[in-house]
Every structure is written in structure tokens, then in C-alpha cells.
Amino acid sequence: EIKVGTYVFCTLEERFSLLEDVKNQRTEAMGRKFRLGVHRKNEERKCAERKRAMSMVVSVPLSMVSLPQEELLCSLPLSVFTHSSATCASSLHNRLCHSEALKGWQDVGTDAERIVICKIQCQREVNINFSLIIEEDLSWKLSYCNHDLEANTCSLLANAPTKLTTVADVQALLMAAEEGKICVGNHDEKFLPLVEHRKSVFKDPTGTKIIAVYDKTLGPFPTIRHSDCEILMVRGSSLCCPKCTNFRGTLRAMLSQDSRRHSLEDRTNPSSHARYDLLSTPEKIQRMRRLHSLSRSNQKQLKRLQTRLAEMTENEGVDVDDALHEDLVTIVNDQSAHIESTHEQGTFQRLFWDQQKEALSTPDSRSRRWHPLMVKWCIYLRHLSSKAYEALRESGCVALPSQRTLRDYTHFVKAASGFSTAVDQQLMEAADIHTCEERDKYVVLILDEMHIKQELVYDKQTGALVGFVNLGEVNNHLIEYEQSILDEPSQQKLANSMMVIMVRGLFSRLEFPYVQFPCKAVTGDLLYNPFWEAVCRLERCGFRVMAATADGASPNRRLIKLHGCGKELVHKVSNPYAIPEERYLFFFSDVPHLLKTTRNAWASKKRQLWCNGKPILWKHLEDLYTQDRGNVDKPGWALLPKVKYEHVYLTSFSKMRVDLAAQVLSNTVAKALEMSGGSRAEETARFVTMFDKFFDCLNVRSFTAGRHSRNSFKSPYWSSKDFRLTVSTLIILCTLSILYLIFVFQWLKTQFLQYLDDWQKSVEQRPGDYSAGARKKMQLSEETLTGLRITVMSFLELVPYLFKIPGVKVFLSEKLCQDPLEKFFGRQRQRGRVNENPNAQSFCKNTQALRVVSSCVGSVKGNCRGSKTPTIEVEKENKPLPKRRYTRKRQHSDI
């Protein structure tokens, strides 16, 4: 061995390298040479001498070495630290510090007894995933989320050494931990009753040994793990380890046993179907007593209902003329053939006619059965005006279900803010998640908030006051903690807005308001936890969350920045709940809102847009509008037939309308500016053209709009090789029958994004003594530019990925806009004809009603162009709606 101070190196290369260093130092210090006595004449002699040197011990004191100890260690080759053996924890720690073995890991520190190395994850919150502890005798212990990983149970660590003597051993162990995956266990919801009954612990038949536990700390969701679960598995294998897979059969058996035991316990219930010959004598006596008690209570209730019905008939009953009823029946029967020939089977008109015929043939309203689509249509009519619906129903001309019946459908799920398992089940039934195609499971989340009335409402069912800020349990505690630090009085604030997250299908008609939170001055930090909890719950329900769309409000921008580091532009983030596949979640800024903010910046008097040496002025449009309307020589002829006074002279209300912005930033306006404005409006025309094409690319909502308008930018995306996304080759047939090949590059990246970059560079390089604030006013706002870049970059990566999904043949980019959420807010304000600012309780109740009728409601005039009412498909609305059932309280007494 060669000893330098307290450090010991055992490899052959170390010895010769260190001896050469010592020789040179002693030559300079003592004026003579330090020779080893080993003559290297040829290669065989050299190898022989090296083998002989393996058994030679040379001790070099530190007094002979002029270099500092740290510089001497750093000058040694990297193999010294990688393959050399250490004798204690401190020696191994020094080698780890001078190597790159801990890349991506955190060295918590060391002492005389142990070394602690951790892997820290900071995606949603700071968590220590892996921790490696090396003791003084170089024995080790690897843990994941405070769970020890044993080599005898974990197959991934079966070949690991018992002691970590070299840096290479440590590096191999850390690499194995990073490349492995976590066993998901048995997380099915059907096993939850077993957990509650056994208090999260599963024991063997003797009750002495624990064979499985209910784990809430490992993985993204709670699960049932075997006591010998491997926890860390080889990537590429099944979702769970062999132990948990085998224990799944035991869980099924336990579930079956519990269900049979429960049925035996209820054999004395009057509603039980157990055979009398299988009951014991005490069970028969108990069941007979309960039957007598139930019979007496039913007789008393029947008498009360008969008395009440007689009183209602006498006080509120209306006599129906028999002649009128007969006339209605005759009209329906006579016109039935004409209606059936006019409206085909499967249309809503035909369904409505059949329902009326059936209702007239059934005088007793309690015996009528209504089609699910008819129920949805009636709920929406009642949502618009309950008094008008009741007046139409009492007229006798149309048979409609009662409002009590409709409330049973709308109140099936309790109307409340926050997440709910019942709403998850309702969403899964609305999307038909178990039988739908794979492509229909891909969705996008839409976030926005609506102003509500600051008001407290007493809930008579729960006894709670509804109207306070409620952003979830975690955020509520954070708000209270912040108030305690700032010495503010701890009091609940009244909510003045409602944050809503809607789920929209990328390839289906799913538009479901998933969750709502009453809030006030919400920030991006408070949106972080609800957003990712929504992603987690949707992934567990079977959906594939691919994107999130929001407007350019400051909380939404802050939410996106939280997923990046520093000033880096973030447009996507890895989805931690995409198990077992690895998927990204892309962020989008709502394109109609971006178009509106672009138009407002162009029309603002505080900004003087300038690009490539020429101004971009709103006055060019005003002059064109004045010239176009003042053309008296050719009345009826106009360059801008759709541009009106409200397009040019904006008010505080018209600035919020996206449809006006879309009609101003159009190809028609650009051509008119080029024709009449000349060179002075050249850059203005280019500005309008670029944003018109950008809006057409990301707002495709029709399969035929591009063909009818002869505008390829409005055509749907049929493949990932679309010219707007990637480089493609076009073949053009000229008049001389000559074929030419031209290349069309990805327009969004090489044309639009390059246009924004060139604009920014021209402003920065503009000659003149302009301040930084003045130069910022020569282009669009920083928030708008960031939203444009994030949207384009996400779109360029998302669309090619979507075409890899089985069954995807076409994609409409309008699916990434938040128009459905804007229409949902419009229907909230339609309640009772005018309801501009509903309170928190009314908003939640209206939301539950609109969840039921989301597939059949009429379209509210959207805040963008091209909004149409979807066709109602009767054949797809045959699934029965869930209905609230009433359970009567039964009092049992012994006879």
C-alpha cells in the first residue's frame, strides 16, 4: 500500500502516479532525483515489475510532499475514486465528493459513523424519495419514503454487495434505484370496504402475523401492499410485484366472504330473500315480528296519504273538461301519420311526438315513463324559468313531468364545491369510460373563474353557511397559517368569484364542469394543489389528461411558471400520474383571448406598435373605414362589408368581444389595407395577415370550412405531417404541364414565431434614445407574447403525439379552446331569465342541473365566431339517468 497521510490507495495506477509526483517534488526540494529502481526496458519487463510492485509497500510521509492534501487528491486519476476500496465511511465519503457519482442526489452530510445520501423530488412538494445510509463498517440501507428496501425481498437489489467499499458500488446502487419503478399494489376501489372493516391491517387466519397493509405513503394513490412487497421493481415488468399479484386473489376471496356474511346477517330483514326453511327458530320469530311492525306502519302511512290527497283534491284540484281531452286525443291520432312521415325515427321532434301520444294514452301521471332525453330537455326548460315551465305544464296542451320528478334527477348528487366521488362516477357515466374507444379517453382541462355575489346562505340540510372561500383543505390551512404569520385576524373571507375546472374531450363531445371552488383574489400558488388533484383523480378514473387551457390572467400565468425554473419558458411538464406510460401535460393560453388582447394592444393609444422600420397603427383601419363608408360614387360597394362602427370605435364592452377582434384581424381587412393603404400601411397589413392565419390554424372547428372558403389554414389536421406543423412537399401542375416540387415549411414555427422574434429584435435595435419602457410599448405586451409562444410550442408537440393514438384520423384544433366554459358561464347567468351574479349555493345547484343536461342544451351565443348548436343524437341518449330514491324510516318493535 502507498500511504499519504490518512488516505490509502490500493490500485496499481495510483501507486505509479503517486510515486512519480513524489519523485518530482523531492527533485525540486532536495536537488536530486528520486528513483524507484525499476528499469522499463520493454513491455514484458514493465508488466513483471508492476506485478512485483503489487506486493511492495512504500510509505511516503506528508513532509516529503509539498502540495496540499486536497490538491494531491484532486490531481489523482478518476479511477482512484471509482475502483479503489475504502476501509471506513469517512474515506468513502471523500472519494464520493471528488467524483461525479452523486449527480442528481443530495449529500445530506456525514459524521464519524455514517453517510446519508438522498434523492429529493420537488414537483408538487418537497419529498425525499430515496435515502441511502452507509454505516461505519460500510454496510448500507436503502429506503424509499421511509420504507426500507431489503435485498432478500427486492429482486432489483439481489445482486448488490453487502458492503459498499468502492465508489463504483455506490454508483451502481444509486443507478439501480433510479431506473426501477414502484409497485402499485392493489388500489381497486372495490377493496376499500375490506380496508375499513380490518382497520388497514390484513392478518393471517391465526391473527398473529400481518400479511398486508393499507399503504398511503408510497405511490401517487393509496393501495394494499403485501408485507413482503418488493416496492422497487425492474422497469418494463408488470404493474405490481409477484407478492401483490398473488395476494389479489386472496383479496377477492375476502370480498366474497364479507358479502356472504353480510347477507346472512340480514336474513331477518323483511326485504331479505332468504328461504324460510333455512332460518333457525329464533330467526323466524324475529323476522315475523319485524314483518308485523312493518305492516302496521304501512297501514298508518296509507291512511295519512289518503287524507292528504283528499284535501289537496278539494282545495287545489282543477276540473278537466272531458270534451277538451277527447279533442286533443282525436287531433293527435289524426295527425300521427303526417308527423311520422315528416320526421324520421331518431329525431328529437319524433321523440317528442311519441312521448305526447304515450302520455295522452296514460291518464295516471304516476304510470308515465319519460325518455332520458325528454327529461334533460325539461330540466333545461325549468332551468331557464321554473314559472314558465309550470305554466306550460298546467295548460294541459303539453304533457310534461312534474318539477318534483325533475328535482329527483338533478339532486341525485349533492350540490357542493370541491371534489366528490359521486361527481367522479357521474363523469365516468357521462363519458361511458368503460366501453368507449381509446381515443375518447383523451381530455383537456379548462380553467376559468366567474364573478359571483358575496353572500352567505344557510344550508338547511347540512346546517352550514355557504359562501366563504373554500379552496380545499390544504389551501385553507395554508391561508390560516399565512394570516397567523402576518398577525392578521383569523377570519373567513366571503368569496366573490368561482373557479371552475371543466373536462373537455379531444375527440368526443364531452363537456363536463368537473369541480368548482369559491375564492377571492386567488393566486397561482393556491391553484397548484387543486389543479394536480384534478389531474390525479381523472387519471385514476381512466382518462388521459393531455393539456390544460386557461386565459392570460396572472394566477394562470403564475401556475404555469411554478413548473419551471427561473425565467425559463415553460410549455409542458411531465405528468406524474400517467402510469405506466410516460406522458407530458401541455399548457395552452386560450387562443380567442390572445386574439382579443392583440387587437386591444393594436387599438390602444398608450402603445405605438412599430416593426421593421414602419408603424402598425389603428388609424390605418379608421381611415379605411371612413373611406369605405364615404364612397358615394359606388353605393352598395364596400371593401369591408362586415366591419361596422362597433368594430373600429371600441368601448369598454366591445373590447371584451372576441368576435369583433376576429373580424378585424381577418384576411379581408389585410387585403383592403394593402389595396388602399399602400406602402405606409404595408406593415399593418402584414400584422393582420399573420394573426389571421394564426387564429385560423388554432381555431379549426369544421371539416368543410377550409374547402368552402378555399383557405387551407382552416382545414382540419389529417396527419402529423401537416404543412402547418412539419416540413412537407407539394406538387403543383403548371399550365405548361410541367411538374414543380416546392417545400412548404412548418408555418407556425418558421413563419409565425420567427415573425415575433424578428419584431422583438427590430425594436431592440431601433436607433434612437428610447427608454426600456418606450421600447416595450412598440410591441405587444409581454404577457401576450409569452402566451403566444407557449401555445404554439405546445401545439407543435401535442398534435403529432395525438396521431399516434389508435383510431385517430383527424383533429380539430378548436378542442383546445375554452369556449365551452364560456358558454357554461352564460347558462349560469340565464337562470331565471336574468341572473348575472348568482351566489355560491345557487352556482353549485345550477352546476349540478347543467351536468345532467349538458348533451342537449341549446347553444348560448359564444364570444367567438363559428359557434353552432350541436345536433341532438337520440340514439345515444337511451341510457337511463340516475335518480334520487327515497328511503322510508321503518320503526320495528317486538310483538
mmCIF file of C-alpha atoms in Angstrom, residues 302-556:
data_model
loop_
_atom_site.group_PDB
_atom_site.id
_atom_site.type_symbol
_atom_site.label_atom_id
_atom_site.label_comp_id
_atom_site.label_asym_id
_atom_site.label_seq_id
_atom_site.Cartn_x
_atom_site.Cartn_y
_atom_site.Cartn_z
ATOM 1 C CA LEU A 302 -101.518 4.830 3.763
ATOM 2 C CA LYS A 303 -104.267 6.467 5.805
ATOM 3 C CA ARG A 304 -102.268 9.681 6.135
ATOM 4 C CA LEU A 305 -101.609 9.850 2.387
ATOM 5 C CA GLN A 306 -105.279 9.200 1.543
ATOM 6 C CA THR A 307 -106.374 12.005 3.865
ATOM 7 C CA ARG A 308 -103.799 14.382 2.417
ATOM 8 C CA LEU A 309 -104.722 13.528 -1.183
ATOM 9 C CA ALA A 310 -108.412 14.171 -0.469
ATOM 10 C CA GLU A 311 -107.604 17.590 0.996
ATOM 11 C CA MET A 312 -105.387 18.568 -1.963
ATOM 12 C CA THR A 313 -108.017 17.452 -4.470
ATOM 13 C CA GLU A 314 -110.701 19.517 -2.754
ATOM 14 C CA ASN A 315 -108.580 22.668 -2.330
ATOM 15 C CA GLU A 316 -106.226 22.678 -5.365
ATOM 16 C CA GLY A 317 -107.855 20.326 -7.866
ATOM 17 C CA VAL A 318 -108.838 21.555 -11.333
ATOM 18 C CA ASP A 319 -111.715 20.036 -13.266
ATOM 19 C CA VAL A 320 -110.679 18.881 -16.733
ATOM 20 C CA ASP A 321 -113.266 19.112 -19.435
ATOM 21 C CA ASP A 322 -113.812 15.679 -20.967
ATOM 22 C CA ALA A 323 -114.577 17.252 -24.312
ATOM 23 C CA LEU A 324 -111.195 19.018 -24.406
ATOM 24 C CA HIS A 325 -109.376 15.797 -23.574
ATOM 25 C CA GLU A 326 -111.225 13.925 -26.311
ATOM 26 C CA ASP A 327 -110.441 16.665 -28.826
ATOM 27 C CA LEU A 328 -106.713 16.501 -28.043
ATOM 28 C CA VAL A 329 -106.679 12.727 -28.406
ATOM 29 C CA THR A 330 -108.505 12.992 -31.764
ATOM 30 C CA ILE A 331 -106.057 15.600 -33.086
ATOM 31 C CA VAL A 332 -103.062 13.513 -32.080
ATOM 32 C CA ASN A 333 -104.434 10.370 -33.692
ATOM 33 C CA ASP A 334 -105.410 12.148 -36.917
ATOM 34 C CA GLN A 335 -102.051 13.902 -37.355
ATOM 35 C CA SER A 336 -99.929 10.962 -36.239
ATOM 36 C CA ALA A 337 -99.334 9.634 -39.763
ATOM 37 C CA HIS A 338 -98.362 13.087 -41.065
ATOM 38 C CA ILE A 339 -95.895 13.668 -38.210
ATOM 39 C CA GLU A 340 -94.324 10.234 -38.623
ATOM 40 C CA SER A 341 -93.813 10.787 -42.350
ATOM 41 C CA THR A 342 -92.366 14.276 -41.833
ATOM 42 C CA HIS A 343 -89.900 13.495 -39.026
ATOM 43 C CA GLU A 344 -87.767 10.382 -39.214
ATOM 44 C CA GLN A 345 -87.214 7.984 -36.367
ATOM 45 C CA GLY A 346 -84.292 9.128 -34.216
ATOM 46 C CA THR A 347 -85.007 12.881 -34.325
ATOM 47 C CA PHE A 348 -85.989 14.854 -31.260
ATOM 48 C CA GLN A 349 -89.237 16.044 -32.932
ATOM 49 C CA ARG A 350 -90.323 12.447 -33.456
ATOM 50 C CA LEU A 351 -89.362 11.543 -29.901
ATOM 51 C CA PHE A 352 -91.367 14.467 -28.506
ATOM 52 C CA TRP A 353 -94.448 13.405 -30.526
ATOM 53 C CA ASP A 354 -94.203 9.790 -29.366
ATOM 54 C CA GLN A 355 -93.892 10.893 -25.752
ATOM 55 C CA GLN A 356 -97.009 13.053 -26.036
ATOM 56 C CA LYS A 357 -99.002 10.176 -27.555
ATOM 57 C CA GLU A 358 -97.905 7.875 -24.775
ATOM 58 C CA ALA A 359 -98.739 10.471 -22.106
ATOM 59 C CA LEU A 360 -102.258 11.026 -23.504
ATOM 60 C CA SER A 361 -102.903 7.304 -23.520
ATOM 61 C CA THR A 362 -101.873 7.089 -19.835
ATOM 62 C CA PRO A 363 -104.240 9.215 -17.712
ATOM 63 C CA ASP A 364 -102.425 8.387 -14.461
ATOM 64 C CA SER A 365 -99.296 10.546 -14.373
ATOM 65 C CA ARG A 366 -97.629 8.142 -11.913
ATOM 66 C CA SER A 367 -97.604 5.424 -14.581
ATOM 67 C CA ARG A 368 -95.842 7.530 -17.211
ATOM 68 C CA ARG A 369 -92.262 6.758 -18.166
ATOM 69 C CA TRP A 370 -90.183 9.509 -19.721
ATOM 70 C CA HIS A 371 -87.285 9.147 -22.149
ATOM 71 C CA PRO A 372 -83.898 10.315 -20.722
ATOM 72 C CA LEU A 373 -83.524 12.936 -23.458
ATOM 73 C CA MET A 374 -87.025 14.245 -22.717
ATOM 74 C CA VAL A 375 -86.082 14.564 -19.046
ATOM 75 C CA LYS A 376 -82.923 16.512 -19.935
ATOM 76 C CA TRP A 377 -84.865 18.873 -22.191
ATOM 77 C CA CYS A 378 -87.446 19.531 -19.453
ATOM 78 C CA ILE A 379 -84.700 20.183 -16.881
ATOM 79 C CA TYR A 380 -83.196 22.791 -19.193
ATOM 80 C CA LEU A 381 -86.589 24.489 -19.718
ATOM 81 C CA ARG A 382 -87.065 24.600 -15.972
ATOM 82 C CA HIS A 383 -83.531 25.999 -15.616
ATOM 83 C CA LEU A 384 -84.483 28.932 -17.855
ATOM 84 C CA SER A 385 -87.707 29.696 -15.980
ATOM 85 C CA SER A 386 -89.451 27.490 -13.456
ATOM 86 C CA LYS A 387 -92.654 29.601 -13.555
ATOM 87 C CA ALA A 388 -92.872 29.433 -17.335
ATOM 88 C CA TYR A 389 -92.350 25.669 -17.218
ATOM 89 C CA GLU A 390 -95.085 25.231 -14.633
ATOM 90 C CA ALA A 391 -97.481 27.432 -16.641
ATOM 91 C CA LEU A 392 -96.813 25.336 -19.758
ATOM 92 C CA ARG A 393 -97.361 22.122 -17.830
ATOM 93 C CA GLU A 394 -100.625 23.268 -16.194
ATOM 94 C CA SER A 395 -102.063 24.460 -19.518
ATOM 95 C CA GLY A 396 -102.966 20.876 -20.421
ATOM 96 C CA CYS A 397 -101.767 21.278 -24.020
ATOM 97 C CA VAL A 398 -98.412 19.574 -23.397
ATOM 98 C CA ALA A 399 -97.707 16.669 -21.043
ATOM 99 C CA LEU A 400 -94.521 17.272 -19.075
ATOM 100 C CA PRO A 401 -93.026 15.673 -15.938
ATOM 101 C CA SER A 402 -93.548 17.447 -12.649
ATOM 102 C CA GLN A 403 -90.860 19.609 -11.076
ATOM 103 C CA ARG A 404 -90.627 17.135 -8.195
ATOM 104 C CA THR A 405 -89.667 14.433 -10.679
ATOM 105 C CA LEU A 406 -87.054 16.698 -12.263
ATOM 106 C CA ARG A 407 -85.553 17.514 -8.858
ATOM 107 C CA ASP A 408 -85.035 13.789 -8.253
ATOM 108 C CA TYR A 409 -82.731 13.745 -11.273
ATOM 109 C CA THR A 410 -80.878 16.999 -10.567
ATOM 110 C CA HIS A 411 -80.442 16.282 -6.833
ATOM 111 C CA PHE A 412 -79.081 12.785 -7.289
ATOM 112 C CA VAL A 413 -75.634 14.176 -6.407
ATOM 113 C CA LYS A 414 -75.284 16.692 -3.589
ATOM 114 C CA ALA A 415 -74.522 20.173 -4.921
ATOM 115 C CA ALA A 416 -71.343 21.337 -3.193
ATOM 116 C CA SER A 417 -67.957 22.827 -4.007
ATOM 117 C CA GLY A 418 -64.759 20.825 -4.146
ATOM 118 C CA PHE A 419 -64.047 17.297 -5.302
ATOM 119 C CA SER A 420 -66.566 14.500 -4.902
ATOM 120 C CA THR A 421 -66.504 10.772 -5.583
ATOM 121 C CA ALA A 422 -70.125 10.931 -6.736
ATOM 122 C CA VAL A 423 -69.213 13.536 -9.361
ATOM 123 C CA ASP A 424 -66.345 11.297 -10.498
ATOM 124 C CA GLN A 425 -68.825 8.481 -11.027
ATOM 125 C CA GLN A 426 -71.203 10.823 -12.850
ATOM 126 C CA LEU A 427 -68.362 11.936 -15.140
ATOM 127 C CA MET A 428 -67.409 8.338 -15.908
ATOM 128 C CA GLU A 429 -71.007 7.528 -16.825
ATOM 129 C CA ALA A 430 -71.301 10.650 -18.987
ATOM 130 C CA ALA A 431 -68.133 9.696 -20.885
ATOM 131 C CA ASP A 432 -69.029 5.977 -20.911
ATOM 132 C CA ILE A 433 -65.432 5.391 -19.892
ATOM 133 C CA HIS A 434 -65.634 1.584 -19.697
ATOM 134 C CA THR A 435 -66.959 0.969 -23.228
ATOM 135 C CA CYS A 436 -65.744 3.976 -25.223
ATOM 136 C CA GLU A 437 -62.867 3.876 -27.687
ATOM 137 C CA GLU A 438 -59.328 4.580 -26.544
ATOM 138 C CA ARG A 439 -59.187 7.949 -28.301
ATOM 139 C CA ASP A 440 -62.279 9.185 -26.428
ATOM 140 C CA LYS A 441 -60.388 8.938 -23.120
ATOM 141 C CA TYR A 442 -58.030 11.809 -24.028
ATOM 142 C CA VAL A 443 -59.206 15.087 -22.491
ATOM 143 C CA VAL A 444 -58.104 18.654 -21.842
ATOM 144 C CA LEU A 445 -58.710 20.686 -18.662
ATOM 145 C CA ILE A 446 -60.159 24.195 -18.998
ATOM 146 C CA LEU A 447 -59.734 26.688 -16.150
ATOM 147 C CA ASP A 448 -61.522 29.996 -15.660
ATOM 148 C CA GLU A 449 -63.395 31.929 -12.990
ATOM 149 C CA MET A 450 -66.734 33.751 -12.886
ATOM 150 C CA HIS A 451 -67.807 36.621 -10.655
ATOM 151 C CA ILE A 452 -70.462 35.744 -8.069
ATOM 152 C CA LYS A 453 -72.367 37.627 -5.385
ATOM 153 C CA GLN A 454 -70.760 37.994 -1.959
ATOM 154 C CA GLU A 455 -73.495 36.444 0.119
ATOM 155 C CA LEU A 456 -73.923 33.886 2.882
ATOM 156 C CA VAL A 457 -76.682 31.275 2.528
ATOM 157 C CA TYR A 458 -77.792 28.833 5.222
ATOM 158 C CA ASP A 459 -77.943 25.227 4.030
ATOM 159 C CA LYS A 460 -80.849 23.627 5.838
ATOM 160 C CA GLN A 461 -79.666 20.097 5.042
ATOM 161 C CA THR A 462 -76.155 20.372 6.488
ATOM 162 C CA GLY A 463 -76.611 23.378 8.779
ATOM 163 C CA ALA A 464 -73.566 25.119 7.288
ATOM 164 C CA LEU A 465 -73.131 28.643 5.943
ATOM 165 C CA VAL A 466 -72.278 28.586 2.241
ATOM 166 C CA GLY A 467 -70.396 31.491 0.693
ATOM 167 C CA PHE A 468 -66.968 31.502 2.336
ATOM 168 C CA VAL A 469 -63.704 30.950 0.461
ATOM 169 C CA ASN A 470 -63.058 27.213 0.116
ATOM 170 C CA LEU A 471 -60.063 26.096 -1.974
ATOM 171 C CA GLY A 472 -59.659 22.687 -0.411
ATOM 172 C CA GLU A 473 -58.461 21.563 2.982
ATOM 173 C CA VAL A 474 -54.756 22.046 2.218
ATOM 174 C CA ASN A 475 -55.125 25.566 0.840
ATOM 175 C CA ASN A 476 -57.459 26.594 3.661
ATOM 176 C CA HIS A 477 -54.805 25.608 6.213
ATOM 177 C CA LEU A 478 -52.150 27.479 4.244
ATOM 178 C CA ILE A 479 -54.283 30.640 4.249
ATOM 179 C CA GLU A 480 -54.788 30.357 8.016
ATOM 180 C CA TYR A 481 -51.062 29.827 8.526
ATOM 181 C CA GLU A 482 -50.230 32.871 6.405
ATOM 182 C CA GLN A 483 -52.656 35.006 8.414
ATOM 183 C CA SER A 484 -51.062 33.842 11.667
ATOM 184 C CA ILE A 485 -47.575 34.768 10.414
ATOM 185 C CA LEU A 486 -48.705 38.223 9.263
ATOM 186 C CA ASP A 487 -50.503 38.789 12.600
ATOM 187 C CA GLU A 488 -53.786 39.237 10.776
ATOM 188 C CA PRO A 489 -57.072 38.337 12.451
ATOM 189 C CA SER A 490 -58.004 34.780 11.531
ATOM 190 C CA GLN A 491 -61.370 35.111 9.844
ATOM 191 C CA GLN A 492 -63.032 33.542 6.859
ATOM 192 C CA LYS A 493 -63.465 35.708 3.769
ATOM 193 C CA LEU A 494 -66.523 35.880 1.578
ATOM 194 C CA ALA A 495 -65.964 34.551 -1.921
ATOM 195 C CA ASN A 496 -66.550 36.907 -4.852
ATOM 196 C CA SER A 497 -65.669 34.534 -7.702
ATOM 197 C CA MET A 498 -65.992 30.858 -8.578
ATOM 198 C CA MET A 499 -63.034 28.974 -10.053
ATOM 199 C CA VAL A 500 -64.247 26.171 -12.349
ATOM 200 C CA ILE A 501 -62.313 23.292 -13.929
ATOM 201 C CA MET A 502 -64.064 21.734 -16.926
ATOM 202 C CA VAL A 503 -63.198 18.445 -18.632
ATOM 203 C CA ARG A 504 -63.434 18.506 -22.427
ATOM 204 C CA GLY A 505 -62.843 15.562 -24.743
ATOM 205 C CA LEU A 506 -60.294 15.987 -27.520
ATOM 206 C CA PHE A 507 -62.116 13.525 -29.786
ATOM 207 C CA SER A 508 -65.581 13.367 -28.201
ATOM 208 C CA ARG A 509 -68.440 15.717 -27.312
ATOM 209 C CA LEU A 510 -67.699 15.529 -23.599
ATOM 210 C CA GLU A 511 -68.018 18.948 -21.912
ATOM 211 C CA PHE A 512 -68.375 18.363 -18.171
ATOM 212 C CA PRO A 513 -67.989 21.017 -15.418
ATOM 213 C CA TYR A 514 -65.885 18.882 -13.100
ATOM 214 C CA VAL A 515 -65.223 20.940 -9.963
ATOM 215 C CA GLN A 516 -65.760 24.477 -8.654
ATOM 216 C CA PHE A 517 -64.120 26.417 -5.805
ATOM 217 C CA PRO A 518 -65.432 29.659 -4.255
ATOM 218 C CA CYS A 519 -62.454 32.003 -3.979
ATOM 219 C CA LYS A 520 -61.340 35.596 -3.609
ATOM 220 C CA ALA A 521 -58.142 37.033 -5.112
ATOM 221 C CA VAL A 522 -56.884 33.553 -5.949
ATOM 222 C CA THR A 523 -53.186 33.146 -6.799
ATOM 223 C CA GLY A 524 -51.280 30.615 -8.866
ATOM 224 C CA ASP A 525 -49.790 29.044 -5.726
ATOM 225 C CA LEU A 526 -53.281 28.275 -4.407
ATOM 226 C CA LEU A 527 -54.326 26.810 -7.772
ATOM 227 C CA TYR A 528 -51.402 24.369 -7.825
ATOM 228 C CA ASN A 529 -52.811 21.711 -5.474
ATOM 229 C CA PRO A 530 -56.415 21.689 -6.833
ATOM 230 C CA PHE A 531 -55.093 21.504 -10.392
ATOM 231 C CA TRP A 532 -52.902 18.477 -9.797
ATOM 232 C CA GLU A 533 -55.518 16.787 -7.616
ATOM 233 C CA ALA A 534 -57.950 17.082 -10.539
ATOM 234 C CA VAL A 535 -55.341 15.512 -12.846
ATOM 235 C CA CYS A 536 -54.750 12.688 -10.356
ATOM 236 C CA ARG A 537 -58.452 11.880 -9.938
ATOM 237 C CA LEU A 538 -59.113 11.956 -13.677
ATOM 238 C CA GLU A 539 -56.178 9.648 -14.399
ATOM 239 C CA ARG A 540 -57.473 7.226 -11.780
ATOM 240 C CA CYS A 541 -60.909 7.320 -13.417
ATOM 241 C CA GLY A 542 -59.366 6.175 -16.701
ATOM 242 C CA PHE A 543 -58.962 9.465 -18.580
ATOM 243 C CA ARG A 544 -55.771 10.672 -20.254
ATOM 244 C CA VAL A 545 -55.170 14.343 -19.388
ATOM 245 C CA MET A 546 -53.107 15.813 -22.221
ATOM 246 C CA ALA A 547 -53.410 19.586 -21.869
ATOM 247 C CA ALA A 548 -54.632 22.480 -19.741
ATOM 248 C CA THR A 549 -56.105 25.668 -21.224
ATOM 249 C CA ALA A 550 -56.594 28.970 -19.417
ATOM 250 C CA ASP A 551 -56.716 32.650 -20.250
ATOM 251 C CA GLY A 552 -53.865 35.086 -19.664
ATOM 252 C CA ALA A 553 -54.837 36.098 -16.115
ATOM 253 C CA SER A 554 -51.977 36.488 -13.647
ATOM 254 C CA PRO A 555 -52.943 33.439 -11.484
ATOM 255 C CA ASN A 556 -52.896 31.200 -14.553
#
